mmCIF file of C-alpha atoms in Angstrom:
data_model
loop_
_atom_site.group_PDB
_atom_site.id
_atom_site.type_symbol
_atom_site.label_atom_id
_atom_site.label_comp_id
_atom_site.label_asym_id
_atom_site.label_seq_id
_atom_site.Cartn_x
_atom_site.Cartn_y
_atom_site.Cartn_z
ATOM 1 C CA MET A 160 -23.651 -21.076 -0.494
ATOM 2 C CA THR A 161 -26.463 -24.118 -0.376
ATOM 3 C CA ALA A 162 -27.194 -26.882 1.940
ATOM 4 C CA ARG A 163 -25.220 -28.699 -0.470
ATOM 5 C CA SER A 164 -21.962 -27.574 -0.295
ATOM 6 C CA PRO A 165 -19.148 -29.458 1.459
ATOM 7 C CA LEU A 166 -19.468 -29.597 4.806
ATOM 8 C CA ARG A 167 -15.378 -28.460 5.160
ATOM 9 C CA THR A 168 -16.570 -25.095 3.561
ATOM 10 C CA ARG A 169 -19.283 -24.608 4.867
ATOM 11 C CA ALA A 170 -17.192 -24.910 8.473
ATOM 12 C CA SER A 171 -14.259 -23.306 6.811
ATOM 13 C CA VAL A 172 -16.717 -19.708 5.839
ATOM 14 C CA ALA A 173 -18.041 -20.269 9.353
ATOM 15 C CA ALA A 174 -14.564 -19.926 10.236
ATOM 16 C CA GLY A 175 -13.670 -16.606 8.805
ATOM 17 C CA ARG A 176 -17.095 -14.950 9.674
ATOM 18 C CA ALA A 177 -15.970 -15.458 13.341
ATOM 19 C CA THR A 178 -12.482 -13.990 12.291
ATOM 20 C CA ALA A 179 -13.953 -10.926 10.899
ATOM 21 C CA TRP A 180 -16.275 -10.690 13.481
ATOM 22 C CA LEU A 181 -13.691 -10.794 15.670
ATOM 23 C CA SER A 182 -11.502 -8.156 13.707
ATOM 24 C CA ARG A 183 -14.194 -5.784 13.744
ATOM 25 C CA LYS A 184 -14.648 -5.602 17.021
ATOM 26 C CA SER A 185 -11.334 -5.925 18.301
ATOM 27 C CA GLY A 186 -10.806 -2.276 16.022
ATOM 28 C CA PHE A 187 -8.533 -3.973 13.493
ATOM 29 C CA GLY A 188 -10.499 -3.744 10.568
ATOM 30 C CA SER A 189 -13.713 -4.604 8.508
ATOM 31 C CA GLY A 190 -12.800 -7.800 8.543
ATOM 32 C CA GLY A 191 -13.049 -8.703 4.427
ATOM 33 C CA MET A 192 -9.196 -9.234 3.870
ATOM 34 C CA ILE A 193 -8.524 -11.901 7.507
ATOM 35 C CA GLY A 194 -12.002 -13.811 7.212
ATOM 36 C CA GLY A 195 -11.540 -14.743 3.274
ATOM 37 C CA ARG A 196 -7.997 -15.597 4.333
ATOM 38 C CA VAL A 197 -9.309 -17.828 7.174
ATOM 39 C CA THR A 198 -11.692 -19.411 4.842
ATOM 40 C CA LEU A 199 -8.914 -19.898 2.080
ATOM 41 C CA LYS A 200 -6.132 -21.313 4.615
ATOM 42 C CA LEU A 201 -9.271 -23.751 6.172
ATOM 43 C CA ASP A 202 -10.376 -24.644 2.490
ATOM 44 C CA PRO A 203 -8.271 -23.769 -0.929
ATOM 45 C CA GLN A 204 -11.630 -24.548 -2.874
ATOM 46 C CA ALA A 205 -13.780 -22.417 -1.684
ATOM 47 C CA LEU A 206 -13.684 -19.952 -3.502
ATOM 48 C CA ARG A 207 -14.760 -22.365 -6.919
ATOM 49 C CA ARG A 208 -17.525 -23.589 -4.629
ATOM 50 C CA LEU A 209 -18.506 -20.395 -3.078
ATOM 51 C CA GLY A 210 -19.069 -19.194 -6.946
ATOM 52 C CA ARG A 211 -20.817 -21.952 -8.353
ATOM 53 C CA GLU A 212 -24.650 -21.566 -9.555
ATOM 54 C CA ARG A 213 -24.025 -17.828 -9.365
ATOM 55 C CA THR A 214 -23.741 -15.411 -12.418
ATOM 56 C CA VAL A 215 -20.309 -13.581 -11.585
ATOM 57 C CA LEU A 216 -19.831 -10.175 -13.081
ATOM 58 C CA LEU A 217 -15.459 -9.214 -12.552
ATOM 59 C CA VAL A 218 -14.385 -5.488 -12.537
ATOM 60 C CA THR A 219 -10.148 -4.674 -13.255
ATOM 61 C CA GLY A 220 -8.398 -2.449 -14.242
ATOM 62 C CA THR A 221 -5.384 0.233 -12.846
ATOM 63 C CA ASN A 222 -7.623 2.656 -12.057
ATOM 64 C CA GLY A 223 -11.710 2.870 -11.439
ATOM 65 C CA LYS A 224 -12.442 -0.695 -10.438
ATOM 66 C CA THR A 225 -14.069 0.555 -7.186
ATOM 67 C CA THR A 226 -16.660 2.739 -8.835
ATOM 68 C CA THR A 227 -17.036 1.006 -12.039
ATOM 69 C CA SER A 228 -18.330 -1.749 -9.669
ATOM 70 C CA LEU A 229 -20.207 -0.151 -7.334
ATOM 71 C CA MET A 230 -22.385 1.028 -10.536
ATOM 72 C CA LEU A 231 -22.269 -2.299 -11.734
ATOM 73 C CA ALA A 232 -23.672 -3.968 -8.652
ATOM 74 C CA ARG A 233 -26.495 -0.708 -8.221
ATOM 75 C CA SER A 234 -27.612 -1.731 -12.147
ATOM 76 C CA VAL A 235 -27.762 -5.370 -11.503
ATOM 77 C CA GLU A 236 -29.539 -5.272 -8.253
ATOM 78 C CA ALA A 237 -32.934 -4.423 -10.338
ATOM 79 C CA LEU A 238 -32.271 -8.549 -11.683
ATOM 80 C CA ALA A 239 -31.812 -9.437 -7.938
ATOM 81 C CA GLU A 240 -29.847 -9.911 -5.239
ATOM 82 C CA VAL A 241 -25.969 -9.164 -5.279
ATOM 83 C CA ALA A 242 -23.044 -10.157 -3.776
ATOM 84 C CA HIS A 243 -20.514 -7.489 -3.996
ATOM 85 C CA ASN A 244 -17.216 -6.446 -2.027
ATOM 86 C CA SER A 245 -17.846 -2.803 -2.057
ATOM 87 C CA GLU A 246 -14.881 -2.056 0.555
ATOM 88 C CA GLY A 247 -12.931 -2.507 -1.972
ATOM 89 C CA ALA A 248 -11.418 -5.575 -1.021
ATOM 90 C CA ASN A 249 -10.178 -6.654 -4.291
ATOM 91 C CA MET A 250 -7.760 -9.507 -3.620
ATOM 92 C CA PRO A 251 -8.896 -13.123 -3.237
ATOM 93 C CA ASP A 252 -9.225 -12.860 0.542
ATOM 94 C CA GLY A 253 -11.938 -10.174 0.038
ATOM 95 C CA VAL A 254 -13.413 -11.340 -2.893
ATOM 96 C CA LEU A 255 -14.063 -14.615 -1.026
ATOM 97 C CA SER A 256 -15.133 -12.555 1.907
ATOM 98 C CA ALA A 257 -17.681 -11.507 -0.306
ATOM 99 C CA LEU A 258 -19.228 -14.072 -1.809
ATOM 100 C CA ALA A 259 -19.583 -15.681 1.940
ATOM 101 C CA ARG A 260 -21.429 -12.736 3.285
ATOM 102 C CA ARG A 261 -24.266 -13.116 0.945
ATOM 103 C CA PRO A 262 -24.262 -16.848 -0.084
ATOM 104 C CA SER A 263 -27.618 -17.520 -1.577
ATOM 105 C CA ALA A 264 -27.349 -14.325 -4.073
ATOM 106 C CA PRO A 265 -27.586 -15.507 -7.235
ATOM 107 C CA TYR A 266 -25.472 -12.460 -8.842
ATOM 108 C CA ALA A 267 -22.022 -11.594 -7.565
ATOM 109 C CA VAL A 268 -20.213 -8.039 -8.784
ATOM 110 C CA LEU A 269 -16.824 -8.475 -7.907
ATOM 111 C CA GLU A 270 -13.781 -5.867 -8.202
ATOM 112 C CA VAL A 271 -11.003 -8.128 -8.831
ATOM 113 C CA ASP A 272 -7.112 -6.597 -8.655
ATOM 114 C CA GLU A 273 -5.684 -6.907 -11.887
ATOM 115 C CA THR A 274 -2.397 -9.057 -11.458
ATOM 116 C CA TYR A 275 -5.038 -11.941 -9.712
ATOM 117 C CA VAL A 276 -7.711 -12.001 -12.703
ATOM 118 C CA PRO A 277 -6.502 -15.393 -14.082
ATOM 119 C CA TRP A 278 -6.696 -17.048 -10.652
ATOM 120 C CA VAL A 279 -10.096 -15.861 -9.703
ATOM 121 C CA ALA A 280 -11.863 -16.333 -13.303
ATOM 122 C CA GLU A 281 -10.430 -19.942 -13.457
ATOM 123 C CA GLN A 282 -12.117 -20.492 -10.002
ATOM 124 C CA VAL A 283 -16.050 -18.251 -10.875
ATOM 125 C CA ASP A 284 -16.047 -19.022 -14.725
ATOM 126 C CA PRO A 285 -17.350 -15.185 -14.861
ATOM 127 C CA ALA A 286 -20.432 -14.665 -17.166
ATOM 128 C CA VAL A 287 -18.510 -10.705 -17.525
ATOM 129 C CA LEU A 288 -15.311 -9.549 -17.779
ATOM 130 C CA VAL A 289 -15.108 -5.737 -17.519
ATOM 131 C CA LEU A 290 -11.370 -4.507 -18.289
ATOM 132 C CA LEU A 291 -11.154 -0.821 -17.876
ATOM 133 C CA ASN A 292 -8.009 -0.315 -18.719
ATOM 134 C CA LEU A 293 -3.828 -0.597 -17.742
ATOM 135 C CA SER A 294 -1.277 1.564 -17.201
ATOM 136 C CA ARG A 295 1.760 1.383 -15.120
ATOM 137 C CA ASP A 296 1.104 0.976 -10.957
ATOM 138 C CA GLN A 297 2.934 0.135 -8.094
ATOM 139 C CA LEU A 298 6.179 -1.377 -9.839
ATOM 140 C CA ASP A 299 7.415 -2.677 -6.780
ATOM 141 C CA ARG A 300 4.597 -4.948 -6.448
ATOM 142 C CA VAL A 301 2.462 -5.071 -10.065
ATOM 143 C CA GLY A 302 5.648 -4.900 -12.176
ATOM 144 C CA GLU A 303 5.758 -3.924 -15.797
ATOM 145 C CA VAL A 304 2.457 -3.301 -17.514
ATOM 146 C CA ARG A 305 2.976 -5.006 -20.084
ATOM 147 C CA SER A 306 4.115 -8.204 -18.890
ATOM 148 C CA LEU A 307 0.254 -7.614 -17.083
ATOM 149 C CA GLU A 308 -1.345 -7.285 -20.776
ATOM 150 C CA ARG A 309 0.369 -10.579 -21.817
ATOM 151 C CA ASP A 310 -0.747 -12.537 -18.323
ATOM 152 C CA LEU A 311 -4.290 -10.927 -18.960
ATOM 153 C CA ARG A 312 -4.562 -11.526 -22.702
ATOM 154 C CA ALA A 313 -3.670 -15.431 -22.060
ATOM 155 C CA ALA A 314 -6.571 -15.749 -19.430
ATOM 156 C CA ILE A 315 -9.053 -13.989 -21.635
ATOM 157 C CA ALA A 316 -8.285 -16.200 -24.438
ATOM 158 C CA LYS A 317 -9.133 -19.482 -21.859
ATOM 159 C CA MET A 318 -12.661 -17.458 -21.049
ATOM 160 C CA GLU A 319 -14.935 -19.748 -24.177
ATOM 161 C CA ASN A 320 -18.365 -18.044 -22.422
ATOM 162 C CA THR A 321 -17.268 -14.823 -20.936
ATOM 163 C CA HIS A 322 -18.240 -11.495 -22.328
ATOM 164 C CA VAL A 323 -15.066 -9.338 -22.188
ATOM 165 C CA VAL A 324 -16.242 -5.556 -21.916
ATOM 166 C CA ALA A 325 -13.302 -3.929 -22.867
ATOM 167 C CA ASN A 326 -12.388 -0.198 -23.607
ATOM 168 C CA CYS A 327 -11.424 -0.040 -27.042
ATOM 169 C CA ASP A 328 -9.561 3.091 -26.716
ATOM 170 C CA ASP A 329 -6.456 1.715 -24.224
ATOM 171 C CA VAL A 330 -3.953 -0.023 -26.810
ATOM 172 C CA LEU A 331 -3.004 -2.580 -23.842
ATOM 173 C CA VAL A 332 -6.717 -3.573 -23.209
ATOM 174 C CA THR A 333 -7.497 -3.928 -26.602
ATOM 175 C CA SER A 334 -5.147 -6.090 -27.247
ATOM 176 C CA ALA A 335 -5.633 -8.593 -24.402
ATOM 177 C CA ALA A 336 -9.151 -8.452 -25.052
ATOM 178 C CA SER A 337 -8.597 -9.291 -28.471
ATOM 179 C CA ALA A 338 -7.948 -13.141 -27.416
ATOM 180 C CA ALA A 339 -11.816 -12.836 -26.460
ATOM 181 C CA ALA A 340 -14.530 -15.053 -27.651
ATOM 182 C CA LYS A 341 -17.371 -12.710 -26.705
ATOM 183 C CA PRO A 342 -15.844 -9.102 -26.857
ATOM 184 C CA VAL A 343 -17.882 -5.984 -26.282
ATOM 185 C CA TRP A 344 -15.847 -2.808 -27.079
ATOM 186 C CA VAL A 345 -16.718 0.131 -25.528
ATOM 187 C CA GLY A 346 -15.229 3.822 -26.383
ATOM 188 C CA THR A 347 -14.658 6.381 -23.883
ATOM 189 C CA VAL A 348 -12.283 8.630 -23.268
ATOM 190 C CA ARG A 349 -8.957 8.747 -22.309
ATOM 191 C CA ARG A 350 -6.375 11.796 -21.045
ATOM 192 C CA TRP A 351 -3.852 9.350 -20.246
ATOM 193 C CA THR A 352 -1.807 7.837 -23.350
ATOM 194 C CA ASP A 353 1.745 7.689 -22.258
ATOM 195 C CA ASP A 354 2.084 3.712 -21.432
ATOM 196 C CA SER A 355 -0.080 3.290 -24.960
ATOM 197 C CA THR A 356 3.263 5.244 -27.322
ATOM 198 C CA SER A 357 4.343 1.725 -28.547
ATOM 199 C CA CYS A 358 2.639 -1.505 -29.652
ATOM 200 C CA PRO A 359 2.335 -4.335 -26.975
ATOM 201 C CA ARG A 360 2.586 -6.830 -29.663
ATOM 202 C CA CYS A 361 5.287 -5.782 -32.254
ATOM 203 C CA GLY A 362 6.849 -2.935 -30.620
ATOM 204 C CA GLY A 363 6.199 -0.457 -33.250
ATOM 205 C CA PRO A 364 4.698 2.776 -33.125
ATOM 206 C CA ILE A 365 1.106 3.450 -32.154
ATOM 207 C CA VAL A 366 -0.319 5.941 -34.867
ATOM 208 C CA GLN A 367 -2.865 8.329 -33.461
ATOM 209 C CA ASP A 368 -5.471 9.549 -36.201
ATOM 210 C CA GLY A 369 -8.009 11.577 -34.225
ATOM 211 C CA ARG A 370 -9.949 8.949 -31.854
ATOM 212 C CA GLN A 371 -8.567 5.668 -34.141
ATOM 213 C CA TRP A 372 -5.229 4.522 -33.367
ATOM 214 C CA SER A 373 -3.469 0.914 -35.718
ATOM 215 C CA SER A 374 -0.129 -0.328 -35.121
ATOM 216 C CA GLU A 375 1.953 -1.357 -38.120
ATOM 217 C CA CYS A 376 1.566 -5.334 -37.132
ATOM 218 C CA GLY A 377 -2.212 -4.734 -37.401
ATOM 219 C CA LEU A 378 -3.085 -3.836 -34.143
ATOM 220 C CA VAL A 379 -6.152 -1.619 -34.302
ATOM 221 C CA ARG A 380 -8.915 0.155 -32.695
ATOM 222 C CA PRO A 381 -11.946 -1.620 -32.988
ATOM 223 C CA ASP A 382 -15.232 -0.497 -33.949
ATOM 224 C CA PRO A 383 -17.385 0.223 -30.056
ATOM 225 C CA GLY A 384 -20.707 -1.177 -30.118
ATOM 226 C CA TRP A 385 -21.429 1.396 -27.440
ATOM 227 C CA GLN A 386 -19.816 4.907 -27.124
ATOM 228 C CA LEU A 387 -19.802 7.612 -25.096
ATOM 229 C CA ASP A 388 -20.746 10.978 -26.310
ATOM 230 C CA GLY A 389 -20.239 13.840 -23.539
ATOM 231 C CA ASP A 390 -23.339 12.785 -21.265
ATOM 232 C CA LEU A 391 -24.607 10.260 -23.523
ATOM 233 C CA VAL A 392 -23.961 7.216 -24.193
ATOM 234 C CA HIS A 393 -24.855 5.836 -27.424
ATOM 235 C CA THR A 394 -25.861 1.251 -27.621
ATOM 236 C CA PRO A 395 -25.378 -0.859 -30.684
ATOM 237 C CA GLU A 396 -28.806 -0.618 -31.325
ATOM 238 C CA GLY A 397 -28.530 3.193 -32.018
ATOM 239 C CA LYS A 398 -30.444 4.322 -29.215
ATOM 240 C CA SER A 399 -28.814 7.002 -27.130
ATOM 241 C CA VAL A 400 -29.057 6.790 -23.072
ATOM 242 C CA ASP A 401 -28.614 10.142 -20.735
ATOM 243 C CA LEU A 402 -26.090 9.403 -17.865
ATOM 244 C CA ASP A 403 -27.283 12.081 -15.624
ATOM 245 C CA LEU A 404 -24.413 11.135 -13.398
ATOM 246 C CA ARG A 405 -23.788 12.634 -10.025
ATOM 247 C CA LEU A 406 -20.052 12.120 -9.957
ATOM 248 C CA PRO A 407 -17.181 14.344 -11.541
ATOM 249 C CA GLY A 408 -15.132 14.576 -14.425
ATOM 250 C CA ASP A 409 -14.795 12.337 -17.801
ATOM 251 C CA ALA A 410 -13.027 9.107 -15.852
ATOM 252 C CA ASN A 411 -16.353 8.545 -14.567
ATOM 253 C CA ARG A 412 -18.661 9.058 -17.187
ATOM 254 C CA SER A 413 -16.506 6.503 -18.825
ATOM 255 C CA ASN A 414 -16.745 3.845 -16.089
ATOM 256 C CA ALA A 415 -20.627 4.525 -16.475
ATOM 257 C CA ALA A 416 -20.621 3.557 -19.898
ATOM 258 C CA MET A 417 -18.856 -0.037 -19.299
ATOM 259 C CA ALA A 418 -21.052 -0.229 -16.109
ATOM 260 C CA LEU A 419 -24.190 -0.235 -18.844
ATOM 261 C CA ALA A 420 -22.865 -2.357 -21.668
ATOM 262 C CA ALA A 421 -21.932 -4.766 -18.595
ATOM 263 C CA ALA A 422 -25.035 -4.924 -16.957
ATOM 264 C CA ASN A 423 -26.488 -5.027 -20.361
ATOM 265 C CA CYS A 424 -24.887 -8.570 -21.108
ATOM 266 C CA VAL A 425 -26.400 -10.331 -18.469
ATOM 267 C CA GLY A 426 -30.075 -8.385 -19.267
ATOM 268 C CA VAL A 427 -30.194 -5.185 -17.666
ATOM 269 C CA SER A 428 -31.111 -2.322 -20.103
ATOM 270 C CA PRO A 429 -29.332 0.571 -20.732
ATOM 271 C CA HIS A 430 -32.267 3.240 -19.533
ATOM 272 C CA THR A 431 -32.669 0.891 -15.880
ATOM 273 C CA ALA A 432 -29.265 0.575 -15.491
ATOM 274 C CA ALA A 433 -28.643 4.268 -16.349
ATOM 275 C CA SER A 434 -31.422 5.243 -13.590
ATOM 276 C CA LYS A 435 -29.696 3.659 -10.816
ATOM 277 C CA LEU A 436 -26.361 5.003 -11.099
ATOM 278 C CA SER A 437 -27.680 8.561 -10.875
ATOM 279 C CA SER A 438 -28.540 8.513 -7.118
ATOM 280 C CA ILE A 439 -24.412 7.582 -6.104
ATOM 281 C CA THR A 440 -22.918 10.709 -4.728
ATOM 282 C CA ASP A 441 -19.680 9.224 -3.777
ATOM 283 C CA ILE A 442 -17.591 6.283 -3.886
ATOM 284 C CA GLY A 443 -16.388 4.684 -0.085
ATOM 285 C CA GLY A 444 -15.493 8.474 0.816
ATOM 286 C CA ARG A 445 -14.454 10.227 -2.804
ATOM 287 C CA TYR A 446 -15.644 12.987 -3.761
ATOM 288 C CA ARG A 447 -17.655 13.476 -0.752
ATOM 289 C CA THR A 448 -17.060 17.121 0.708
ATOM 290 C CA VAL A 449 -17.167 17.490 4.612
ATOM 291 C CA ARG A 450 -16.597 20.093 6.939
ATOM 292 C CA ARG A 451 -13.577 21.068 9.194
ATOM 293 C CA SER A 452 -13.563 24.261 11.148
ATOM 294 C CA GLU A 453 -14.059 26.960 7.887
ATOM 295 C CA HIS A 454 -13.335 24.800 5.482
ATOM 296 C CA SER A 455 -15.045 22.683 3.054
ATOM 297 C CA VAL A 456 -13.368 19.999 2.178
ATOM 298 C CA ARG A 457 -13.657 18.203 -1.091
ATOM 299 C CA LEU A 458 -11.724 14.339 -1.212
ATOM 300 C CA MET A 459 -10.622 12.766 -4.080
ATOM 301 C CA LEU A 460 -7.913 9.581 -4.446
ATOM 302 C CA ALA A 461 -5.446 9.767 -7.159
ATOM 303 C CA LYS A 462 -2.737 6.577 -6.755
ATOM 304 C CA ASN A 463 -0.756 6.664 -9.923
ATOM 305 C CA PRO A 464 -0.071 9.354 -13.112
ATOM 306 C CA ALA A 465 -3.232 7.729 -15.120
ATOM 307 C CA GLY A 466 -5.389 8.958 -12.329
ATOM 308 C CA TRP A 467 -3.983 11.958 -11.432
ATOM 309 C CA ALA A 468 -4.375 12.837 -15.177
ATOM 310 C CA GLU A 469 -8.225 12.869 -14.566
ATOM 311 C CA THR A 470 -7.819 14.160 -11.010
ATOM 312 C CA LEU A 471 -6.150 17.065 -12.664
ATOM 313 C CA HIS A 472 -9.030 17.864 -14.878
ATOM 314 C CA VAL A 473 -11.773 18.286 -11.718
ATOM 315 C CA LEU A 474 -10.318 20.315 -9.343
ATOM 316 C CA GLU A 475 -11.863 23.260 -8.539
ATOM 317 C CA GLU A 476 -9.958 26.579 -10.191
ATOM 318 C CA ASP A 477 -9.779 28.602 -6.923
ATOM 319 C CA SER A 478 -9.395 26.470 -4.128
ATOM 320 C CA PRO A 479 -6.289 25.217 -2.598
ATOM 321 C CA VAL A 480 -5.034 21.906 -2.513
ATOM 322 C CA VAL A 481 -4.244 19.812 -0.278
ATOM 323 C CA VAL A 482 -1.788 16.432 -1.643
ATOM 324 C CA VAL A 483 -1.004 13.792 0.754
ATOM 325 C CA VAL A 484 0.795 10.897 -0.367
ATOM 326 C CA ASN A 485 2.189 7.599 1.842
ATOM 327 C CA ALA A 486 4.487 5.051 0.668
ATOM 328 C CA HIS A 487 2.848 2.017 2.700
ATOM 329 C CA GLU A 488 3.114 -1.984 1.524
ATOM 330 C CA ALA A 489 -0.957 -1.207 -0.074
ATOM 331 C CA ASP A 490 0.351 2.025 -1.900
ATOM 332 C CA GLY A 491 3.759 0.542 -3.179
ATOM 333 C CA ARG A 492 7.146 1.446 -1.703
ATOM 334 C CA ASP A 493 8.432 2.726 -4.965
ATOM 335 C CA MET A 494 7.898 7.056 -5.372
ATOM 336 C CA SER A 495 8.979 7.446 -8.740
ATOM 337 C CA TRP A 496 5.463 7.598 -10.330
ATOM 338 C CA LEU A 497 5.484 10.650 -8.400
ATOM 339 C CA TRP A 498 7.771 12.200 -11.623
ATOM 340 C CA ASP A 499 5.120 11.215 -14.034
ATOM 341 C CA VAL A 500 2.483 13.219 -12.650
ATOM 342 C CA ARG A 501 1.814 16.652 -14.408
ATOM 343 C CA PHE A 502 2.187 18.683 -11.379
ATOM 344 C CA GLU A 503 3.471 21.367 -13.739
ATOM 345 C CA GLU A 504 -0.729 22.477 -13.930
ATOM 346 C CA LEU A 505 -0.747 23.142 -10.228
ATOM 347 C CA LYS A 506 1.693 26.106 -10.866
ATOM 348 C CA GLY A 507 -0.008 29.236 -9.450
ATOM 349 C CA ARG A 508 -1.821 27.381 -7.036
ATOM 350 C CA LYS A 509 -1.785 27.512 -3.319
ATOM 351 C CA VAL A 510 -0.791 23.554 -2.894
ATOM 352 C CA ILE A 511 0.171 22.318 0.538
ATOM 353 C CA ALA A 512 2.233 18.744 0.635
ATOM 354 C CA ALA A 513 1.572 16.608 3.104
ATOM 355 C CA GLY A 514 1.575 13.006 4.609
ATOM 356 C CA GLU A 515 4.479 10.489 5.108
ATOM 357 C CA ARG A 516 6.029 11.205 2.167
ATOM 358 C CA CYS A 517 5.540 14.580 2.017
ATOM 359 C CA ALA A 518 9.514 15.122 1.281
ATOM 360 C CA ASP A 519 9.524 13.348 -1.671
ATOM 361 C CA LEU A 520 6.381 15.042 -3.129
ATOM 362 C CA ALA A 521 8.217 18.983 -2.149
ATOM 363 C CA VAL A 522 10.592 17.795 -4.432
ATOM 364 C CA ARG A 523 8.462 16.960 -7.209
ATOM 365 C CA LEU A 524 6.418 20.405 -6.652
ATOM 366 C CA ARG A 525 9.830 22.099 -6.486
ATOM 367 C CA TYR A 526 11.086 20.739 -10.368
ATOM 368 C CA ALA A 527 7.640 21.135 -11.591
ATOM 369 C CA GLU A 528 7.842 25.088 -10.135
ATOM 370 C CA VAL A 529 4.734 24.460 -8.250
ATOM 371 C CA ASP A 530 5.196 26.646 -5.237
ATOM 372 C CA TYR A 531 3.881 24.458 -2.208
ATOM 373 C CA VAL A 532 3.889 24.703 1.867
ATOM 374 C CA MET A 533 5.319 21.031 3.434
ATOM 375 C CA GLN A 534 3.162 20.021 6.488
ATOM 376 C CA PRO A 535 3.004 16.146 6.952
ATOM 377 C CA ASP A 536 -0.269 16.229 8.883
ATOM 378 C CA PRO A 537 -3.312 16.650 6.576
ATOM 379 C CA LEU A 538 -5.289 18.139 8.966
ATOM 380 C CA ALA A 539 -3.120 20.424 10.340
ATOM 381 C CA ALA A 540 -2.679 21.306 6.262
ATOM 382 C CA ILE A 541 -6.224 22.168 5.955
ATOM 383 C CA ASP A 542 -6.071 24.094 8.844
ATOM 384 C CA ALA A 543 -3.115 26.036 7.040
ATOM 385 C CA VAL A 544 -5.176 27.395 4.315
ATOM 386 C CA ARG A 545 -8.018 30.135 4.041
ATOM 387 C CA PRO A 546 -11.681 29.289 5.092
ATOM 388 C CA GLY A 547 -13.396 27.989 2.375
ATOM 389 C CA GLY A 548 -13.117 25.361 -0.229
ATOM 390 C CA VAL A 549 -10.736 23.206 -0.259
ATOM 391 C CA ASP A 550 -9.394 20.130 -2.869
ATOM 392 C CA LEU A 551 -7.891 17.643 -1.033
ATOM 393 C CA VAL A 552 -6.220 14.326 -3.514
ATOM 394 C CA ALA A 553 -4.650 11.353 -1.646
ATOM 395 C CA ASN A 554 -3.325 7.878 -2.378
ATOM 396 C CA TYR A 555 -4.673 4.827 -1.440
ATOM 397 C CA THR A 556 -3.554 4.490 2.428
ATOM 398 C CA ALA A 557 -3.250 8.439 2.846
ATOM 399 C CA PHE A 558 -6.843 8.231 2.344
ATOM 400 C CA ARG A 559 -8.320 5.367 4.147
ATOM 401 C CA ASP A 560 -6.438 7.109 7.071
ATOM 402 C CA LEU A 561 -8.259 10.787 6.380
ATOM 403 C CA LEU A 562 -11.764 9.432 6.219
ATOM 404 C CA GLY A 563 -11.174 7.801 9.665
ATOM 405 C CA ARG A 564 -9.783 10.909 11.079
ATOM 406 C CA LEU A 565 -12.534 13.537 9.409
ATOM 407 C CA PRO A 566 -16.523 14.036 9.881
ATOM 408 C CA ASN A 567 -18.782 11.344 7.892
ATOM 409 C CA ASP A 568 -21.199 13.860 7.577
ATOM 410 C CA ASN A 569 -21.822 16.025 4.407
#
């Protein structure tokens, strides 16, 4: 925020910072949301003014926003200071707080909840929009995913100066990003395709042919300029970059490919970006391993069917699995998503159903013919299994609460 910012904006930001500080001191939270909320209430134009004269990169999608935005922020730091909502507060309040914390940063990498992208993009006029994936998530809050795709498509059509970095293996993403003036297509790895069986444009079936897909109305998989191939990312210039990630799974490799393509749009070379990603070992506690008594607990987050499709492939084969499920407002109250997760793949494993909605989870596990034990307290669930490695998978608020109860050291 420069000296040229209106007095109202500067006063509003100061009030927001003071509120955030009080929130942290009182133990109510990090202050990332409440600080921005106060600022926006006092100055509704604050986001537009704080985003002025910066190069802004937005990251959105159903899954992978926090991971990809961290990867992208680390990459762009090779150029200059970056404002980044690293704690994952991705509503307008959290986005504003991130900008207010780094008023002089010439770059901003902002994770944005997909429902708020049209409004945030209108305020900050992003140089880059990263569109990762779209699938069903929190039906009681987000609504139907095809309606979300239409809203994003309409917003993208207005972004005349924005590079839209889009996952061409996601049918809904491709439909939305096809409206872009400057599309950058990235080929990734996807396991979840249940939301892309029919075309969002005409309703006809999506025909798969190897990596290619098409619809009878003419919507087809674009040829990607960037392509993920195992641990390599192939660039539009025909070069290959080794990711050398310390994060597990195809989903994280896909996120990294998207981050490299986005960073390249603002002048960061792929090799420079890849070198920045190799130092990332956890994402806000995800994939961290902590000790609890005689157990080594690996922490993972999965909050919807698409996220679980990836998580099931990175579980240790011989480790017990603790699954923790809550249903607070931030998680979504609707628990029907449990029935779209392929828990049948946990057959033969030691599984503990935990969390405030462990009974709902237990019903789903019973229908999946998975042997389980029900223990509402996640820590007691860990203690109930044999000493050794444990994989713990939690949804959003369950994961957040666990971080406060488990040690921070590896």
